[in-house]
Coordinates of C-alpha atoms in Angstrom, one line a residue:
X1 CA 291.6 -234.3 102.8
X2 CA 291.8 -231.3 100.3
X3 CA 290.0 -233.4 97.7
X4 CA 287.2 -234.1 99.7
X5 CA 286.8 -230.3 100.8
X6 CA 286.4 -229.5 97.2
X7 CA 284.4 -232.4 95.8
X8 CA 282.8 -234.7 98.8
X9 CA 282.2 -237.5 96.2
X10 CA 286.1 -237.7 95.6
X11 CA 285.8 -239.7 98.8
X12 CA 285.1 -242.5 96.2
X13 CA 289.0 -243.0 95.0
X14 CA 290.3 -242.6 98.3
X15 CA 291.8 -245.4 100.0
X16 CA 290.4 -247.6 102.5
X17 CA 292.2 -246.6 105.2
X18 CA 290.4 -242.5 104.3
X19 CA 287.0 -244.0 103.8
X20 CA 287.5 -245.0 107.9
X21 CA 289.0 -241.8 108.8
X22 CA 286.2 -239.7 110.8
X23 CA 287.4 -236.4 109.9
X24 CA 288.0 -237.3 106.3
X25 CA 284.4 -238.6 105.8
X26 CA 282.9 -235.7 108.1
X27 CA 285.2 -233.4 105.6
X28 CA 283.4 -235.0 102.3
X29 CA 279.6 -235.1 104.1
X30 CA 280.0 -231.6 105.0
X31 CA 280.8 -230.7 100.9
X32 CA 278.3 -233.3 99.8
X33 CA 276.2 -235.5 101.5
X34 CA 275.6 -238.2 99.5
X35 CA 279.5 -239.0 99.8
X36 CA 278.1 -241.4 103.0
X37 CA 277.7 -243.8 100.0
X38 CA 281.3 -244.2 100.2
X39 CA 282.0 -244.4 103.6
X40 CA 283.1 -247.0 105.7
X41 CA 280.4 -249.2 107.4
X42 CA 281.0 -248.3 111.2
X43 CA 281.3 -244.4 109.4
X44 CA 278.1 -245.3 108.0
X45 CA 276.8 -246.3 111.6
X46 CA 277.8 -243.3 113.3
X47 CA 274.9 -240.9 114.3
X48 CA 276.2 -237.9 114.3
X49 CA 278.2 -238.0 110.9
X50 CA 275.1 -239.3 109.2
X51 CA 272.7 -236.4 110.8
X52 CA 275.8 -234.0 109.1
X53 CA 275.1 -235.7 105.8
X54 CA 271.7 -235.8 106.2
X55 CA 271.6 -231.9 106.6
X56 CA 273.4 -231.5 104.1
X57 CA 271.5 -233.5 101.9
X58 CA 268.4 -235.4 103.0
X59 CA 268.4 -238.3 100.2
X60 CA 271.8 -239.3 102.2
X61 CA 269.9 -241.0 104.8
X62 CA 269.6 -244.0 101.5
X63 CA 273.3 -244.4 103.2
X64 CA 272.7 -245.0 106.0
X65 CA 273.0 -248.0 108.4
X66 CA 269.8 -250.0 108.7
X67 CA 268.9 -248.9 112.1
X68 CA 269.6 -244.9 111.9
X69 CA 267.1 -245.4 109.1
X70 CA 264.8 -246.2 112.1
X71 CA 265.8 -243.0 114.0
X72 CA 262.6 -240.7 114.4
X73 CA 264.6 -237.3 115.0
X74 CA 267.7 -238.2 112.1
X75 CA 264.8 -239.3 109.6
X76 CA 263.0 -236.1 110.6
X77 CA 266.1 -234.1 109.6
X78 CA 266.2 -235.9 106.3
X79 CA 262.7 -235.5 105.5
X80 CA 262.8 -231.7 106.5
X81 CA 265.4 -231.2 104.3
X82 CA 263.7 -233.1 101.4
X83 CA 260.7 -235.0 101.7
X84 CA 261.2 -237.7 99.4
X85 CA 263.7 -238.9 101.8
X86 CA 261.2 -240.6 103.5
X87 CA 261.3 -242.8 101.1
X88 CA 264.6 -244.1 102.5
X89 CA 263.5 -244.8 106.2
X90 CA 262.6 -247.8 107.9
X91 CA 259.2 -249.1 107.6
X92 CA 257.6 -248.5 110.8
X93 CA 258.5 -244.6 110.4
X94 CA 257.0 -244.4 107.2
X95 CA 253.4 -245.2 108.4
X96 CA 254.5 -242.6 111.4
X97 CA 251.6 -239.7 110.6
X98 CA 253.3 -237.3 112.5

């Protein structure tokens, strides 16, 4: 848990078993958002751990389960943090205009 306070992307040599671990991965999002990468899948799946990554760092939404990349509000976070994030949504939301 230290490790990943300290450097979120350590979350990468951690074993499976921490890379499922909810608090762990919330731990590693908060220091680095792009650490979703190396997440579990149902980690990767949960809302409100990715809209924590995604504040932290918009481009962590490329992490995200398929259909949270179809959220309007958590690909609006993304994109308000950095607009090229957009880049990462669904289709549908990247024709959105608004």
């Amino acid at each position: 848990l230290e490790a990943v306070r300290q450097d979120g992307k350590a979350l990468k040599w951690a074993p499976n078993p921490l890379k499922s671990d909810h608090e762990v991965v919330l731990e590693a999002v908060w220091q680095n958002g792009l650490a979703l990468r190396y997440a579990a899948d149902p980690l990767r799946a949960d809302r409100e751990l990715v809209l924590e990554a995604v504040w932290q760092n918009g481009h962590a939404l490329s992490f995200a389960a398929h259909p949270l990349k179809a959220d309007r509000d958590l690909v609006l976070e993304a994109v308000r943090k950095n607009g090229h994030a957009l880049s990462h949504a669904a289709d549908p939301l990247k024709a959105d205009r608004e």
